[in-house]
The first five atom37 places (N, CA, C, CB, O) and aatype in JSON, in Angstrom:
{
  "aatype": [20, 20, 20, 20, 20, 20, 20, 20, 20, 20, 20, 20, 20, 20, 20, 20, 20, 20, 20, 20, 20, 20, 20, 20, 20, 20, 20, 20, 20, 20, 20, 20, 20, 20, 20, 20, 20, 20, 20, 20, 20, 20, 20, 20, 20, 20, 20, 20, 20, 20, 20, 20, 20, 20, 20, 20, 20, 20, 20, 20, 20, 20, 20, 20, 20, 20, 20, 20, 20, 20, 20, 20, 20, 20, 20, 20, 20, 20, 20, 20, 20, 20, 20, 20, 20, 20, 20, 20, 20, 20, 20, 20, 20, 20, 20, 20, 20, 20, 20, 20, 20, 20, 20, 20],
  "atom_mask": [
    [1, 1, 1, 1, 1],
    [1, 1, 1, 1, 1],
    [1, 1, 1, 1, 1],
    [1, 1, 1, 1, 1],
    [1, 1, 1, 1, 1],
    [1, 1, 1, 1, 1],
    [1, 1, 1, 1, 1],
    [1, 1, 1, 1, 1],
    [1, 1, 1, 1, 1],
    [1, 1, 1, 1, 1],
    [1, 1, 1, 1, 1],
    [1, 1, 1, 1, 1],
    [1, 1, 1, 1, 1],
    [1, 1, 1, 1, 1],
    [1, 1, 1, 1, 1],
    [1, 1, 1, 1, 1],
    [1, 1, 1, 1, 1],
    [1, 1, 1, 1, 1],
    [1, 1, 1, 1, 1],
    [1, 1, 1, 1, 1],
    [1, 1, 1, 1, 1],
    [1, 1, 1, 1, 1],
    [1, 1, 1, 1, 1],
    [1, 1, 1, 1, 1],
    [1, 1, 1, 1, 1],
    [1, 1, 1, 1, 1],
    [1, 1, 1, 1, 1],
    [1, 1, 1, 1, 1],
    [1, 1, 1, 1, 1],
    [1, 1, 1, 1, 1],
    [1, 1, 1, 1, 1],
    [1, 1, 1, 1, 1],
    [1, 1, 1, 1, 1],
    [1, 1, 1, 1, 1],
    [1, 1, 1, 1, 1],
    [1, 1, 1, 1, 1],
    [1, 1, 1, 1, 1],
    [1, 1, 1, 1, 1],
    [1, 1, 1, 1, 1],
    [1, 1, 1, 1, 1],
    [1, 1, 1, 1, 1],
    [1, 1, 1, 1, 1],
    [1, 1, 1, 1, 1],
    [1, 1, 1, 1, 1],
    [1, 1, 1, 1, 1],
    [1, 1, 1, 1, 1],
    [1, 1, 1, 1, 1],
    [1, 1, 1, 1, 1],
    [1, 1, 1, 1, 1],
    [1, 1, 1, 1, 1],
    [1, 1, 1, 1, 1],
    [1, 1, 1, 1, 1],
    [1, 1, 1, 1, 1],
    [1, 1, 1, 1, 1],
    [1, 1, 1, 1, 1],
    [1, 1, 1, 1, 1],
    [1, 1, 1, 1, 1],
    [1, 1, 1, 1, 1],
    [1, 1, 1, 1, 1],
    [1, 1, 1, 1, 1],
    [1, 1, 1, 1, 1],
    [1, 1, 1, 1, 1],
    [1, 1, 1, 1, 1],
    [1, 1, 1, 1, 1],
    [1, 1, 1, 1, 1],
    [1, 1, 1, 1, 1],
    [1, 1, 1, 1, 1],
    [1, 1, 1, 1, 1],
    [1, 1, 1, 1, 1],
    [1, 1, 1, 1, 1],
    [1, 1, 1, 1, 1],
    [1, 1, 1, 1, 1],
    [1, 1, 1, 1, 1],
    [1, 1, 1, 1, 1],
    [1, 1, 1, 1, 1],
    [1, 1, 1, 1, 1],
    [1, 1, 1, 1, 1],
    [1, 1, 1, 1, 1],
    [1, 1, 1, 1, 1],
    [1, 1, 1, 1, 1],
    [1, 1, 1, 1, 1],
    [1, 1, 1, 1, 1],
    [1, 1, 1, 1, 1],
    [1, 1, 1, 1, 1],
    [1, 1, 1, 1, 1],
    [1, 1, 1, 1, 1],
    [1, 1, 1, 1, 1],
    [1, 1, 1, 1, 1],
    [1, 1, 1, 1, 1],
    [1, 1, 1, 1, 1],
    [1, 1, 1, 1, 1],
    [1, 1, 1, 1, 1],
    [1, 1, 1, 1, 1],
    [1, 1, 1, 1, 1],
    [1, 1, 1, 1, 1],
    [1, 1, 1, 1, 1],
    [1, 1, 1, 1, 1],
    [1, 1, 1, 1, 1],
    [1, 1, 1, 1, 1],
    [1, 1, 1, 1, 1],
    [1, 1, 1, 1, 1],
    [1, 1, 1, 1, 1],
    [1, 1, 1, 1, 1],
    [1, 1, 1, 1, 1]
  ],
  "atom_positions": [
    [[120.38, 134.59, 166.67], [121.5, 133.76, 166.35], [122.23, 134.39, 165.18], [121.07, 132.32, 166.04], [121.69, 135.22, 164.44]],
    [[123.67, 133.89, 165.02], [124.13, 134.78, 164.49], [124.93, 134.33, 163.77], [124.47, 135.58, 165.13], [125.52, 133.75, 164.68]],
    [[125.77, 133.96, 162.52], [126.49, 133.08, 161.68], [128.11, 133.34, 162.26], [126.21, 133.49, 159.94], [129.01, 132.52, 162.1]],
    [[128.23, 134.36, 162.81], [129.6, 134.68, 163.53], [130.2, 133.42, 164.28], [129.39, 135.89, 164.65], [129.47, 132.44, 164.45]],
    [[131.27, 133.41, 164.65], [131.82, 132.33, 165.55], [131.84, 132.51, 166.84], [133.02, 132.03, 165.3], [132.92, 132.92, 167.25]],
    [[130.77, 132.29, 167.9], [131.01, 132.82, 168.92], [131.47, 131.9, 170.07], [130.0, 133.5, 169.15], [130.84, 131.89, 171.13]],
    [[132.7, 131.03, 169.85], [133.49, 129.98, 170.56], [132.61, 128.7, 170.61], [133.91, 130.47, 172.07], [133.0, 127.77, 171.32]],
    [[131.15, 128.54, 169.73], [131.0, 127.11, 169.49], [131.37, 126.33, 168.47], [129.97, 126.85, 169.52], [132.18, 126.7, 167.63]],
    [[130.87, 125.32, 168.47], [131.77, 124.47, 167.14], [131.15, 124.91, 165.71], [131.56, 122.52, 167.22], [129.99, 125.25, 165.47]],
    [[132.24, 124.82, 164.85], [132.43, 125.19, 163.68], [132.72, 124.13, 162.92], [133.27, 126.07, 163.61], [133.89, 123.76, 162.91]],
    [[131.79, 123.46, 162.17], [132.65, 122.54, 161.26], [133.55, 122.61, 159.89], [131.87, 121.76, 160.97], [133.02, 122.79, 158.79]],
    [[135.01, 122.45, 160.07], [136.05, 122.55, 159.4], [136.27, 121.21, 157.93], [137.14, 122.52, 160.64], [137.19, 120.43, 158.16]],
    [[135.83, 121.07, 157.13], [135.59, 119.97, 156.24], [137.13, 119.89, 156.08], [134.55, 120.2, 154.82], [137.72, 118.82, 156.22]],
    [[137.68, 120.93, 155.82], [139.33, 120.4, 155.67], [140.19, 119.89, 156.67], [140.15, 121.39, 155.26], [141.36, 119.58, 156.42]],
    [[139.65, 119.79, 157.81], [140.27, 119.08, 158.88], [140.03, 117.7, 159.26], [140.05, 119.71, 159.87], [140.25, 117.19, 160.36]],
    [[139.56, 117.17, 158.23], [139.06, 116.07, 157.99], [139.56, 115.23, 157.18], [138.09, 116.2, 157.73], [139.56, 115.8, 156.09]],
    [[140.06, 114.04, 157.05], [140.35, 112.93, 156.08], [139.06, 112.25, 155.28], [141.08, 111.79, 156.91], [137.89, 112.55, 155.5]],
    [[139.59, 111.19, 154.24], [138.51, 110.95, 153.4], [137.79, 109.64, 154.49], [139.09, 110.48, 151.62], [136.9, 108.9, 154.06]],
    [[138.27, 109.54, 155.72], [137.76, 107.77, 156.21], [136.39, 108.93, 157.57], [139.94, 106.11, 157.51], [135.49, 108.33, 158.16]],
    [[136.59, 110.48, 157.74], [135.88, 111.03, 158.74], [136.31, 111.37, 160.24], [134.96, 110.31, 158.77], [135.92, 111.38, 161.41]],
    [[137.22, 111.59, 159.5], [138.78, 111.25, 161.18], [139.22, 112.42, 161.08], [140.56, 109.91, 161.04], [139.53, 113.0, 160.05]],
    [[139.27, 112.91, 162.46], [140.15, 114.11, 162.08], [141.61, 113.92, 162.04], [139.94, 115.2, 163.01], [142.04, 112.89, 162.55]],
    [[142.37, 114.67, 161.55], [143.54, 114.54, 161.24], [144.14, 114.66, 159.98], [143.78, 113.65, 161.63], [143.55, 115.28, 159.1]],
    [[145.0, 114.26, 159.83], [145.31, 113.43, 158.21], [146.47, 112.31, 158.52], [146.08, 114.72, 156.77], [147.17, 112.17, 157.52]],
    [[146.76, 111.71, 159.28], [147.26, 110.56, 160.11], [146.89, 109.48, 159.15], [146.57, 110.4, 161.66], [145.75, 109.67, 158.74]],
    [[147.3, 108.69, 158.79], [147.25, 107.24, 158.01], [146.57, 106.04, 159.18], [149.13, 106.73, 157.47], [147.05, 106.03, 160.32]],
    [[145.53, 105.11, 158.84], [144.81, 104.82, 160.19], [145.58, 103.51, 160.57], [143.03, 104.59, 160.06], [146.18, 102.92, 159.68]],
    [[145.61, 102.99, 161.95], [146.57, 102.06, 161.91], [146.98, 100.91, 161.59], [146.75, 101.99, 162.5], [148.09, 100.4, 161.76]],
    [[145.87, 100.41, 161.03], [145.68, 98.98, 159.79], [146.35, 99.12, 159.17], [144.6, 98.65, 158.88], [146.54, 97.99, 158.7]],
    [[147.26, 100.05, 158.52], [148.03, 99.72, 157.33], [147.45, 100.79, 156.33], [147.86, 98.11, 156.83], [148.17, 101.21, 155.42]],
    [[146.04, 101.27, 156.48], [145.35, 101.75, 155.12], [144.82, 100.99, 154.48], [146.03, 102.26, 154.25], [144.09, 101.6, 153.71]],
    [[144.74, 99.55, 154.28], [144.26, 98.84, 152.95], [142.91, 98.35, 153.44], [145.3, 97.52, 152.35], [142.54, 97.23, 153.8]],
    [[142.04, 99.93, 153.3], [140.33, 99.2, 153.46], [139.78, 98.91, 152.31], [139.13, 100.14, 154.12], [140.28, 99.17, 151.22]],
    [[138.65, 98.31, 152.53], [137.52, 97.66, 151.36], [137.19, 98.98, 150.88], [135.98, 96.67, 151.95], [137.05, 99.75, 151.83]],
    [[136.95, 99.7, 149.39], [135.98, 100.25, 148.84], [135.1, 99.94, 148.49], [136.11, 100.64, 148.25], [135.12, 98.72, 148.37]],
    [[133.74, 100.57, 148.08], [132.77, 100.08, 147.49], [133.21, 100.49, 145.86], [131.38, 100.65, 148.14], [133.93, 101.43, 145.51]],
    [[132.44, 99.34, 144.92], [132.62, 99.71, 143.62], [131.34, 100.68, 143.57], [132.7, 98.43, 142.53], [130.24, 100.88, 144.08]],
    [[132.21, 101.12, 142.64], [131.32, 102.68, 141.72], [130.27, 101.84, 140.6], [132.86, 104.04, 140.41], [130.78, 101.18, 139.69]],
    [[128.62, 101.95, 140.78], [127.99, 101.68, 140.31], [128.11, 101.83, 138.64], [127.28, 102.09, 141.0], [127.38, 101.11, 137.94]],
    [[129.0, 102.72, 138.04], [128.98, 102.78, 136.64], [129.75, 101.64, 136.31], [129.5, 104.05, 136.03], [129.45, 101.02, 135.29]],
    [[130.94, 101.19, 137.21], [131.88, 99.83, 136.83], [131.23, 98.83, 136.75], [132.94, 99.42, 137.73], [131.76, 97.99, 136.03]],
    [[130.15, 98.49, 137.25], [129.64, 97.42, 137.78], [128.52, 96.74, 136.09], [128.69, 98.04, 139.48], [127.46, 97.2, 135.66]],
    [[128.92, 96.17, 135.83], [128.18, 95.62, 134.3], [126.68, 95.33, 134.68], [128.95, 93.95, 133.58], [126.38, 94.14, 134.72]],
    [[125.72, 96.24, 134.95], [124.24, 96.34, 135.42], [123.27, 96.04, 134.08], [123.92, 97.99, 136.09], [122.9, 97.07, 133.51]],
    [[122.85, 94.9, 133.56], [122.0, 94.65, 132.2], [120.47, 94.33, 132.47], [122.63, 93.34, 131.35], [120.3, 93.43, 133.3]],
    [[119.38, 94.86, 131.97], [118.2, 93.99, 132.13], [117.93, 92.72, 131.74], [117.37, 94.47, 131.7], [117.32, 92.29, 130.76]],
    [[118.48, 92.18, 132.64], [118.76, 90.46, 132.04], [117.01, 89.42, 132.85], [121.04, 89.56, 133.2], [115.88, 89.86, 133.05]],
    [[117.36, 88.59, 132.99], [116.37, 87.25, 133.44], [115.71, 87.57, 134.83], [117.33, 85.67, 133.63], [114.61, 87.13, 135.16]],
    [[116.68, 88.58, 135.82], [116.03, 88.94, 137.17], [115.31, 90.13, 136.84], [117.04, 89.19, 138.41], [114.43, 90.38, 137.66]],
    [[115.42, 91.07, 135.74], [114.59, 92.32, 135.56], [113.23, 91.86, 135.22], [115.14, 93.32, 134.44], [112.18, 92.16, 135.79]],
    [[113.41, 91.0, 134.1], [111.69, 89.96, 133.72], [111.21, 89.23, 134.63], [111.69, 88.74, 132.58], [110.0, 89.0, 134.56]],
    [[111.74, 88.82, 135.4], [110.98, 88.35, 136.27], [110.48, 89.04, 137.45], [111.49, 87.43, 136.57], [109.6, 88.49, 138.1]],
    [[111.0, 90.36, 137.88], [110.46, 91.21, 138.47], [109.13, 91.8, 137.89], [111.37, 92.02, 138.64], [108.01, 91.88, 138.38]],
    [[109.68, 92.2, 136.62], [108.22, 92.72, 135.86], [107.13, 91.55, 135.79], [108.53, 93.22, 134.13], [105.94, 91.61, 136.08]],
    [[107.9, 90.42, 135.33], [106.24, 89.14, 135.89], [105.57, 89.36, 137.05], [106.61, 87.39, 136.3], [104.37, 89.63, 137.15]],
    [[106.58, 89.22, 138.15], [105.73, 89.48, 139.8], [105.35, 90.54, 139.66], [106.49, 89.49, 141.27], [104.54, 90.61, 140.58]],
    [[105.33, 91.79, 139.0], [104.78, 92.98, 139.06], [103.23, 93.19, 138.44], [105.74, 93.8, 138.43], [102.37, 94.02, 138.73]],
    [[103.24, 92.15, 137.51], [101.89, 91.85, 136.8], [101.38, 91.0, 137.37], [101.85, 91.47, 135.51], [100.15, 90.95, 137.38]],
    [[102.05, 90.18, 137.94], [100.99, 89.09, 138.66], [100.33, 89.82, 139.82], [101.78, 87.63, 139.32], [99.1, 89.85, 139.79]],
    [[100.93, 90.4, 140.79], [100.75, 91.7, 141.75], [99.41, 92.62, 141.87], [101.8, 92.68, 141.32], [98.53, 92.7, 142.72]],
    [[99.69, 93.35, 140.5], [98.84, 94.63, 140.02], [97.89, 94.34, 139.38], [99.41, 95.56, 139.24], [96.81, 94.85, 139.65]],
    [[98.06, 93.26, 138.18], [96.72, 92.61, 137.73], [96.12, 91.32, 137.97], [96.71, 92.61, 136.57], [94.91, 91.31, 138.18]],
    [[96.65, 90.41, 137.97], [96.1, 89.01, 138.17], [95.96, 88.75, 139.35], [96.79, 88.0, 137.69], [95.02, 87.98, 139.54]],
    [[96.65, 89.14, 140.49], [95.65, 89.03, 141.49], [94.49, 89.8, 142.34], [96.22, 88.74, 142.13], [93.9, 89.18, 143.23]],
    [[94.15, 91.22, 142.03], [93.17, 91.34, 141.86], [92.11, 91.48, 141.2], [93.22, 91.61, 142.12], [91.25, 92.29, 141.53]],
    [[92.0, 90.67, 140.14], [91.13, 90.3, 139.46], [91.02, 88.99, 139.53], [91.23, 90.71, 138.38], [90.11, 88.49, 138.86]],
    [[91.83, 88.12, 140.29], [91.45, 86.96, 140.77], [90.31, 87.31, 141.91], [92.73, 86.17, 141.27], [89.27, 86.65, 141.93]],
    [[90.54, 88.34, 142.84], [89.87, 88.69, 144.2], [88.39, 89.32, 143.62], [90.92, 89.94, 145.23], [87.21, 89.18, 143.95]],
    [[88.98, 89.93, 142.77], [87.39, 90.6, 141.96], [86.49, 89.4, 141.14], [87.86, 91.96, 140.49], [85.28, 89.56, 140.99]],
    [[87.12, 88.3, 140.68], [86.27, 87.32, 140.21], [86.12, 86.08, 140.9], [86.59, 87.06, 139.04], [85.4, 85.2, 140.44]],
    [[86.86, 85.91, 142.15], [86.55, 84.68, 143.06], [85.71, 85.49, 143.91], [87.87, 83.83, 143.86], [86.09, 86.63, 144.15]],
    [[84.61, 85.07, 144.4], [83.94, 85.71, 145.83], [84.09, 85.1, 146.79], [82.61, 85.89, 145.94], [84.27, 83.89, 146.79]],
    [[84.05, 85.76, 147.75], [84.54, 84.76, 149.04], [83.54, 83.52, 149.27], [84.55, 85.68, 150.59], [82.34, 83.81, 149.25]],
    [[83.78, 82.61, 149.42], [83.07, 81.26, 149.78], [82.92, 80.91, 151.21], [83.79, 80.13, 149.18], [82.5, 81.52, 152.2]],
    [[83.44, 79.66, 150.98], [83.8, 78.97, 152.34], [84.4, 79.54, 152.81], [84.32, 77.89, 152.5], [83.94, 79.87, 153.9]],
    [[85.63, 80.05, 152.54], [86.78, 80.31, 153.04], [86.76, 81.83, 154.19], [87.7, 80.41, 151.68], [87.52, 82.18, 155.09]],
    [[85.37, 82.49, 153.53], [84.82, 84.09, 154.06], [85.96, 85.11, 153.76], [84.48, 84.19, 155.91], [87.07, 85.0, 153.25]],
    [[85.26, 86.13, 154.28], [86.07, 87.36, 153.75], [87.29, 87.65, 154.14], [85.5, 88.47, 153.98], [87.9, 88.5, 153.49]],
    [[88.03, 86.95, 155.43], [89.51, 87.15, 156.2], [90.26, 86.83, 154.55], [89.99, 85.68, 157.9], [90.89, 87.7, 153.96]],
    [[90.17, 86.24, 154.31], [91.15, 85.23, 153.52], [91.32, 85.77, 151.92], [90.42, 83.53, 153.52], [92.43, 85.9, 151.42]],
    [[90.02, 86.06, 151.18], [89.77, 86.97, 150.25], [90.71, 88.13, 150.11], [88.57, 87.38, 150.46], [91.64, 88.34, 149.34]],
    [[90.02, 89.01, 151.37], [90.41, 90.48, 151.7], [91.56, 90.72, 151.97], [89.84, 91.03, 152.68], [92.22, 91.58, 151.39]],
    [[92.18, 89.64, 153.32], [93.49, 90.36, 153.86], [94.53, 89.14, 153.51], [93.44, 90.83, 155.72], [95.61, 89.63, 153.19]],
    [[94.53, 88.0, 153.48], [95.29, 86.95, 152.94], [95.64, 86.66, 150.87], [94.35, 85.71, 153.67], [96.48, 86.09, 150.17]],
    [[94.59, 87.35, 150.73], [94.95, 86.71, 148.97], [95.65, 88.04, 148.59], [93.28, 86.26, 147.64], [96.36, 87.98, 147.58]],
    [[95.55, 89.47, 149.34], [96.23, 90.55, 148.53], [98.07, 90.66, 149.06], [95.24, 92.19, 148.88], [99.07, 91.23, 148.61]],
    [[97.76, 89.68, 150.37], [98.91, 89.68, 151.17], [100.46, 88.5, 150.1], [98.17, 88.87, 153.0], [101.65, 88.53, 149.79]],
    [[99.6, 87.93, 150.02], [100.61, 86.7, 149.51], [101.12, 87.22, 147.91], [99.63, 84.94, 149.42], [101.79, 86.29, 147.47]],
    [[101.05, 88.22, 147.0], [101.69, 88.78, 146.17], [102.51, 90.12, 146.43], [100.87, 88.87, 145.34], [103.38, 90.75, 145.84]],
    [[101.86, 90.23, 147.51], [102.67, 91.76, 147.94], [103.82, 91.65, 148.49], [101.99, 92.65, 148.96], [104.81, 92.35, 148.26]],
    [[103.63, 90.14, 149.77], [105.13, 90.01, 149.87], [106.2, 89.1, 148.63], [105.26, 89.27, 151.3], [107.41, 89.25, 148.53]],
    [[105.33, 88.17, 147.77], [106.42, 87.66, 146.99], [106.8, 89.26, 146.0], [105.82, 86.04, 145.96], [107.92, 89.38, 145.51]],
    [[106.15, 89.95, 145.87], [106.55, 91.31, 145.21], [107.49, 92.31, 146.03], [105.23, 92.1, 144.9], [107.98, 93.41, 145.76]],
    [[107.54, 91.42, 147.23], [108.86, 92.74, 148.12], [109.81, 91.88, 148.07], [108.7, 93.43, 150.05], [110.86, 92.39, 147.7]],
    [[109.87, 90.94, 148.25], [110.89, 89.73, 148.34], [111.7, 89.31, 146.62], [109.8, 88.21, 149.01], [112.75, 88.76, 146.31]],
    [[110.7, 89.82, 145.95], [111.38, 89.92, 144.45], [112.38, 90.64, 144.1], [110.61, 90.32, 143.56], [113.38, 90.4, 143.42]],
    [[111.82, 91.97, 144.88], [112.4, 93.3, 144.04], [113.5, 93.23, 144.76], [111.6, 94.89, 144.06], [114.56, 93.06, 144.16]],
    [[113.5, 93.33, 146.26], [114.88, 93.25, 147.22], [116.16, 92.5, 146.05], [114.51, 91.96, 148.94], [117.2, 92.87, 145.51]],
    [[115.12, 91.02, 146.1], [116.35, 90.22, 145.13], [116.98, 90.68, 144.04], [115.93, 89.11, 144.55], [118.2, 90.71, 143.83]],
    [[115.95, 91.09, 143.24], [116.42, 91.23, 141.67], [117.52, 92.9, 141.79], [114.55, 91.43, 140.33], [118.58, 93.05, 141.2]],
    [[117.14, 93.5, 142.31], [118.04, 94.53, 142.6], [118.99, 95.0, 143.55], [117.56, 95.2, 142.56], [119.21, 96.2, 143.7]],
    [[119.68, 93.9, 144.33], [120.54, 93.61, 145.18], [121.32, 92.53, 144.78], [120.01, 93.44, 146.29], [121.12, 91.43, 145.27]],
    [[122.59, 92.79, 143.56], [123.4, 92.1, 143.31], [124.84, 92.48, 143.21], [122.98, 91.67, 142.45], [125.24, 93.61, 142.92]],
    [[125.66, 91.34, 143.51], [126.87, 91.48, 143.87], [128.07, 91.96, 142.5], [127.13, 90.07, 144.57], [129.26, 92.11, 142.74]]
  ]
}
């Protein structure tokens, strides 16, 4: 193979507009699409959702297994111990983070 052009496609970046269109044609809406804001505009502070992420992160990593390391399974047997008590912080710990770092 060979970097030459041998009549297959070639991609031309300047034949391209900023929306991925070829052309440079104005699109027929008018032009007036949504941008996304630029993450530096956006006033991003470690406020009340960052601490409370870091709480679920400790409750997570330490307190609940050392709840699992100092409760032994009982009645309840080992399903519940093992695969239910590590389960129920892991998802409030995915369901946290999604939140606390997905804001408008």
């Amino acid at each position: 193979m060979t970097s030459s052009d041998d009549g297959g496609y070639v991609h031309d970046p300047a034949a391209f507009d900023a929306n991925g269109e070829e052309g440079a044609e104005e699109p027929a809406g008018g032009g007036g699409g949504l941008e996304p804001t630029h993450p530096d505009a956006v006033d991003r502070e470690f406020d009340w959702r960052g601490w409370l992420l870091i709480g679920v992160i400790v409750f997570a990593f330490v307190i609940a297994p050392v709840a699992i390391y100092l409760v032994p399974p009982g009645g309840e047997g080992y399903r519940f111990a093992l695969l239910i008590l590590p389960l129920a912080p892991a998802v409030l710990l995915a369901i946290t983070a999604v939140w606390a770092t997905t804001r408008p």
